[in-house]
C-alpha atoms as a printed R data frame, in Angstrom:
    type eleno elety resid chain resno       x       y       z
1   ATOM     1    CA   MET     A     1 191.996 -98.858 -21.929
2   ATOM     2    CA   HIS     A     2 193.184 -95.334 -20.078
3   ATOM     3    CA   ARG     A     3 196.312 -95.092 -21.620
4   ATOM     4    CA   TYR     A     4 194.999 -95.404 -24.997
5   ATOM     5    CA   ILE     A     5 192.626 -92.310 -24.749
6   ATOM     6    CA   THR     A     6 195.247 -90.693 -24.047
7   ATOM     7    CA   THR     A     7 197.406 -90.829 -26.772
8   ATOM     8    CA   PHE     A     8 194.555 -90.875 -28.894
9   ATOM     9    CA   LEU     A     9 193.619 -86.679 -27.179
10  ATOM    10    CA   LEU     A    10 197.818 -85.781 -26.682
11  ATOM    11    CA   LEU     A    11 198.147 -87.291 -31.157
12  ATOM    12    CA   SER     A    12 194.358 -84.405 -31.889
13  ATOM    13    CA   PHE     A    13 196.365 -82.276 -29.950
14  ATOM    14    CA   LEU     A    14 199.456 -82.048 -31.883
15  ATOM    15    CA   ALA     A    15 198.360 -82.555 -35.172
16  ATOM    16    CA   SER     A    16 195.540 -79.352 -34.305
17  ATOM    17    CA   CYS     A    17 198.975 -77.809 -33.818
18  ATOM    18    CA   GLY     A    18 200.179 -78.235 -37.362
19  ATOM    19    CA   SER     A    19 197.670 -77.092 -39.205
20  ATOM    20    CA   ASN     A    20 198.514 -75.580 -42.752
21  ATOM    21    CA   TYR     A    21 195.440 -74.201 -43.524
22  ATOM    22    CA   SER     A    22 194.188 -76.608 -46.181
23  ATOM    23    CA   SER     A    23 191.024 -76.048 -46.086
24  ATOM    24    CA   ALA     A    24 189.254 -72.632 -46.684
25  ATOM    25    CA   PRO     A    25 188.338 -70.258 -43.355
26  ATOM    26    CA   SER     A    26 184.492 -70.652 -42.883
27  ATOM    27    CA   ASN     A    27 183.768 -67.166 -43.703
28  ATOM    28    CA   LEU     A    28 185.463 -65.831 -47.150
29  ATOM    29    CA   ASP     A    29 182.768 -62.415 -46.834
30  ATOM    30    CA   ASN     A    30 184.607 -61.341 -44.268
31  ATOM    31    CA   ALA     A    31 188.082 -60.266 -44.240
32  ATOM    32    CA   CYS     A    32 187.635 -59.401 -40.089
33  ATOM    33    CA   LYS     A    33 186.734 -63.840 -39.883
34  ATOM    34    CA   ILE     A    34 189.488 -64.584 -42.185
35  ATOM    35    CA   LEU     A    35 191.676 -62.760 -40.174
36  ATOM    36    CA   GLN     A    36 190.249 -63.671 -36.129
37  ATOM    37    CA   GLN     A    37 190.068 -67.012 -37.388
38  ATOM    38    CA   ASN     A    38 193.636 -67.353 -39.239
39  ATOM    39    CA   PRO     A    39 196.201 -65.224 -37.100
40  ATOM    40    CA   ASP     A    40 198.487 -65.724 -39.260
41  ATOM    41    CA   PHE     A    41 197.318 -63.907 -41.961
42  ATOM    42    CA   ALA     A    42 196.663 -60.634 -40.579
43  ATOM    43    CA   ARG     A    43 200.398 -60.761 -39.409
44  ATOM    44    CA   ALA     A    44 201.377 -62.052 -42.869
45  ATOM    45    CA   PHE     A    45 199.652 -59.468 -44.833
46  ATOM    46    CA   SER     A    46 200.690 -56.304 -42.583
47  ATOM    47    CA   THR     A    47 203.892 -57.721 -43.065
48  ATOM    48    CA   ALA     A    48 203.786 -57.484 -47.273
49  ATOM    49    CA   GLU     A    49 201.983 -53.761 -46.546
50  ATOM    50    CA   ARG     A    50 205.257 -53.194 -44.548
51  ATOM    51    CA   ARG     A    51 207.508 -54.360 -46.624
52  ATOM    52    CA   TRP     A    52 205.865 -53.771 -50.276
53  ATOM    53    CA   GLY     A    53 203.341 -51.192 -50.028
54  ATOM    54    CA   VAL     A    54 200.408 -53.505 -50.953
55  ATOM    55    CA   PRO     A    55 197.244 -52.232 -49.226
56  ATOM    56    CA   PRO     A    56 196.058 -55.806 -47.430
57  ATOM    57    CA   ALA     A    57 191.703 -56.036 -48.989
58  ATOM    58    CA   VAL     A    58 193.522 -55.868 -52.106
59  ATOM    59    CA   MET     A    59 196.436 -58.964 -51.417
60  ATOM    60    CA   MET     A    60 193.185 -60.928 -49.646
61  ATOM    61    CA   ALA     A    61 190.825 -60.099 -52.046
62  ATOM    62    CA   MET     A    62 193.348 -61.606 -55.077
63  ATOM    63    CA   MET     A    63 194.004 -64.447 -52.937
64  ATOM    64    CA   TYR     A    64 190.434 -65.121 -52.510
65  ATOM    65    CA   GLN     A    65 190.013 -65.458 -56.428
66  ATOM    66    CA   GLU     A    66 193.002 -67.167 -57.069
67  ATOM    67    CA   SER     A    67 192.700 -69.913 -53.665
68  ATOM    68    CA   LYS     A    68 190.072 -69.205 -51.581
69  ATOM    69    CA   PHE     A    69 192.430 -69.631 -49.064
70  ATOM    70    CA   VAL     A    70 193.730 -72.621 -49.339
71  ATOM    71    CA   ALA     A    71 197.899 -73.378 -48.756
72  ATOM    72    CA   ASN     A    72 197.473 -76.015 -50.565
73  ATOM    73    CA   ALA     A    73 195.294 -75.011 -53.374
74  ATOM    74    CA   ARG     A    74 196.064 -75.975 -57.258
75  ATOM    75    CA   THR     A    75 194.437 -76.008 -60.899
76  ATOM    76    CA   PRO     A    76 191.983 -78.680 -62.073
77  ATOM    77    CA   PHE     A    77 193.335 -81.766 -63.680
78  ATOM    78    CA   ARG     A    78 192.815 -81.778 -68.008
79  ATOM    79    CA   TYR     A    79 192.058 -84.973 -69.340
80  ATOM    80    CA   VAL     A    80 191.853 -86.305 -72.520
81  ATOM    81    CA   ALA     A    81 188.405 -87.811 -73.674
82  ATOM    82    CA   GLY     A    82 186.911 -86.786 -70.761
83  ATOM    83    CA   VAL     A    83 188.464 -89.398 -68.607
84  ATOM    84    CA   ILE     A    84 191.849 -90.231 -68.763
85  ATOM    85    CA   PRO     A    85 194.323 -87.482 -66.952
86  ATOM    86    CA   MET     A    86 196.675 -85.480 -68.541
87  ATOM    87    CA   GLY     A    87 198.111 -83.252 -66.011
88  ATOM    88    CA   ARG     A    88 197.411 -79.652 -64.305
89  ATOM    89    CA   GLN     A    89 196.219 -77.244 -66.568
90  ATOM    90    CA   SER     A    90 198.956 -74.863 -65.491
91  ATOM    91    CA   SER     A    91 201.980 -75.025 -62.440
92  ATOM    92    CA   ALA     A    92 200.342 -72.723 -60.218
93  ATOM    93    CA   TYR     A    93 200.486 -73.629 -57.151
94  ATOM    94    CA   GLY     A    94 199.766 -72.180 -53.182
95  ATOM    95    CA   TYR     A    95 197.675 -69.546 -51.813
96  ATOM    96    CA   SER     A    96 199.224 -66.449 -54.841
97  ATOM    97    CA   GLN     A    97 198.403 -69.591 -57.522
98  ATOM    98    CA   ALA     A    98 202.656 -68.391 -58.720
99  ATOM    99    CA   LEU     A    99 203.316 -70.028 -61.696
100 ATOM   100    CA   ASP     A   100 206.669 -72.147 -60.510
101 ATOM   101    CA   GLY     A   101 209.181 -69.999 -62.943
102 ATOM   102    CA   THR     A   102 207.429 -66.470 -61.499
103 ATOM   103    CA   TRP     A   103 207.931 -68.459 -57.976
104 ATOM   104    CA   ASP     A   104 211.500 -69.340 -58.984
105 ATOM   105    CA   GLU     A   105 212.027 -65.722 -60.704
106 ATOM   106    CA   TYR     A   106 211.151 -64.160 -57.509
107 ATOM   107    CA   ARG     A   107 212.981 -66.118 -55.297
108 ATOM   108    CA   ALA     A   108 216.409 -65.834 -56.401
109 ATOM   109    CA   SER     A   109 215.450 -61.816 -56.975
110 ATOM   110    CA   ALA     A   110 214.139 -61.366 -53.417
111 ATOM   111    CA   GLY     A   111 216.795 -63.620 -51.559
112 ATOM   112    CA   ARG     A   112 214.212 -65.866 -50.419
113 ATOM   113    CA   ARG     A   113 215.423 -69.473 -52.015
114 ATOM   114    CA   SER     A   114 213.334 -71.440 -49.282
115 ATOM   115    CA   ALA     A   115 210.364 -69.449 -49.579
116 ATOM   116    CA   ARG     A   116 206.953 -71.608 -49.920
117 ATOM   117    CA   ARG     A   117 204.707 -71.911 -51.611
118 ATOM   118    CA   ASP     A   118 201.741 -73.346 -49.215
119 ATOM   119    CA   ASN     A   119 203.649 -70.764 -46.310
120 ATOM   120    CA   ILE     A   120 201.348 -67.253 -45.771
121 ATOM   121    CA   ARG     A   121 203.720 -65.346 -45.497
122 ATOM   122    CA   ASP     A   122 205.464 -66.444 -48.150
123 ATOM   123    CA   ALA     A   123 202.606 -65.716 -50.548
124 ATOM   124    CA   THR     A   124 201.885 -62.740 -49.229
125 ATOM   125    CA   ASP     A   125 205.509 -62.328 -50.105
126 ATOM   126    CA   PHE     A   126 205.114 -62.782 -53.459
127 ATOM   127    CA   MET     A   127 201.950 -60.703 -53.779
128 ATOM   128    CA   GLY     A   128 203.480 -57.544 -52.939
129 ATOM   129    CA   TRP     A   129 206.681 -58.338 -55.166
130 ATOM   130    CA   TYR     A   130 204.610 -59.062 -57.716
131 ATOM   131    CA   MET     A   131 202.226 -56.294 -57.327
132 ATOM   132    CA   ASN     A   132 205.261 -53.438 -57.822
133 ATOM   133    CA   GLN     A   133 206.382 -55.504 -60.227
134 ATOM   134    CA   THR     A   134 203.297 -55.094 -62.550
135 ATOM   135    CA   GLN     A   135 203.532 -51.400 -61.011
136 ATOM   136    CA   ASP     A   136 207.385 -50.835 -61.991
137 ATOM   137    CA   ARG     A   137 206.298 -52.303 -65.827
138 ATOM   138    CA   ASN     A   138 202.855 -51.256 -66.692
139 ATOM   139    CA   GLY     A   139 201.609 -48.562 -64.261
140 ATOM   140    CA   ILE     A   140 199.394 -49.970 -62.490
141 ATOM   141    CA   PRO     A   141 198.508 -48.600 -59.189
142 ATOM   142    CA   LEU     A   142 198.997 -51.381 -55.771
143 ATOM   143    CA   ASN     A   143 196.131 -49.635 -54.522
144 ATOM   144    CA   ASP     A   144 194.454 -50.568 -58.334
145 ATOM   145    CA   THR     A   145 192.446 -54.303 -58.167
146 ATOM   146    CA   ARG     A   146 190.908 -54.222 -60.909
147 ATOM   147    CA   LYS     A   147 194.155 -53.815 -62.893
148 ATOM   148    CA   GLN     A   148 196.362 -55.403 -60.488
149 ATOM   149    CA   TYR     A   149 194.545 -58.465 -61.263
150 ATOM   150    CA   LEU     A   150 193.860 -58.322 -64.882
151 ATOM   151    CA   ALA     A   151 198.199 -58.179 -65.150
152 ATOM   152    CA   TYR     A   152 198.036 -61.079 -62.478
153 ATOM   153    CA   HIS     A   153 195.974 -62.962 -64.520
154 ATOM   154    CA   GLU     A   154 197.524 -62.614 -68.031
155 ATOM   155    CA   GLY     A   155 201.721 -61.263 -66.862
156 ATOM   156    CA   HIS     A   156 203.259 -57.992 -67.082
157 ATOM   157    CA   THR     A   157 203.345 -59.107 -70.913
158 ATOM   158    CA   GLY     A   158 199.928 -60.337 -71.693
159 ATOM   159    CA   TYR     A   159 198.738 -57.160 -69.783
160 ATOM   160    CA   ALA     A   160 200.216 -54.784 -72.113
161 ATOM   161    CA   ARG     A   161 199.104 -55.974 -74.688
162 ATOM   162    CA   GLY     A   162 196.030 -56.570 -73.568
163 ATOM   163    CA   THR     A   163 195.039 -60.213 -74.234
164 ATOM   164    CA   TYR     A   164 193.159 -59.537 -71.818
165 ATOM   165    CA   ARG     A   165 190.259 -57.055 -73.603
166 ATOM   166    CA   ARG     A   166 189.337 -60.949 -75.387
167 ATOM   167    CA   LYS     A   167 188.430 -62.593 -71.588
168 ATOM   168    CA   ALA     A   168 185.288 -61.396 -71.205
169 ATOM   169    CA   TRP     A   169 185.183 -63.274 -68.505
170 ATOM   170    CA   LEU     A   170 187.948 -62.320 -66.865
171 ATOM   171    CA   MET     A   171 187.093 -58.710 -67.038
172 ATOM   172    CA   ARG     A   172 183.939 -59.509 -65.250
173 ATOM   173    CA   VAL     A   173 185.955 -60.878 -62.397
174 ATOM   174    CA   SER     A   174 188.510 -58.399 -62.497
175 ATOM   175    CA   ASN     A   175 185.619 -56.043 -61.398
176 ATOM   176    CA   GLU     A   176 184.169 -58.239 -58.889
177 ATOM   177    CA   LEU     A   177 187.692 -58.534 -57.130
178 ATOM   178    CA   ALA     A   178 187.932 -54.539 -57.204
179 ATOM   179    CA   GLN     A   179 184.584 -54.912 -55.342
180 ATOM   180    CA   ARG     A   180 185.773 -57.664 -52.673
181 ATOM   181    CA   ALA     A   181 188.532 -55.731 -52.134
182 ATOM   182    CA   ARG     A   182 186.509 -52.320 -51.926
183 ATOM   183    CA   THR     A   183 184.755 -53.943 -49.328
184 ATOM   184    CA   TYR     A   184 186.911 -56.674 -47.485
185 ATOM   185    CA   GLN     A   185 189.313 -52.939 -47.295
186 ATOM   186    CA   SER     A   186 185.898 -51.240 -45.147
187 ATOM   187    CA   GLN     A   187 185.745 -54.843 -43.184
188 ATOM   188    CA   LEU     A   188 189.227 -54.236 -41.650
189 ATOM   189    CA   ASN     A   189 188.618 -50.347 -41.508
190 ATOM   190    CA   SER     A   190 186.321 -51.368 -38.738
191 ATOM   191    CA   CYS     A   191 187.948 -54.009 -36.826
192 ATOM   192    CA   LEU     A   192 191.416 -54.371 -34.233
193 ATOM   193    CA   ILE     A   193 193.282 -56.763 -36.098
């Protein structure tokens, strides 16, 4: 009996070490708590900031909206007649909810062929890369959460065409994210991460 208990405890410990953050942090409204609960997140956001110049609070606000910091987040299924599943709404996956085509473009452009959307370091690097593309193509500053999110959601061409203007819900969400980024920044200023 002692042997089974020891084996169970050892396996439980090993399983906890291999966590891939498939569930959301316990307090999504506090940037310091998110980073304290997930130290890999702090390193990933810091690395992306150094490489791409995007403030962590901006990336965190957008990641909150896209995946709630869940590694394997996916879009919901579409249904025909309310019961027959017809696949997912899009190919968006992972922390950043990057689409297949955009992720492939990032991997080729950034030389990161082995990058994975469910890896926080790869996801934050992708976000930094994409937001720099947005700055170059659409002239949006890296610290403008509202416009960066509109371009992230609609794509560079969609943003340039102003497709977001016909989506009141998206305009509301982008304003909420700008406020969330300001809140996260204020919190990050007060904690030592």
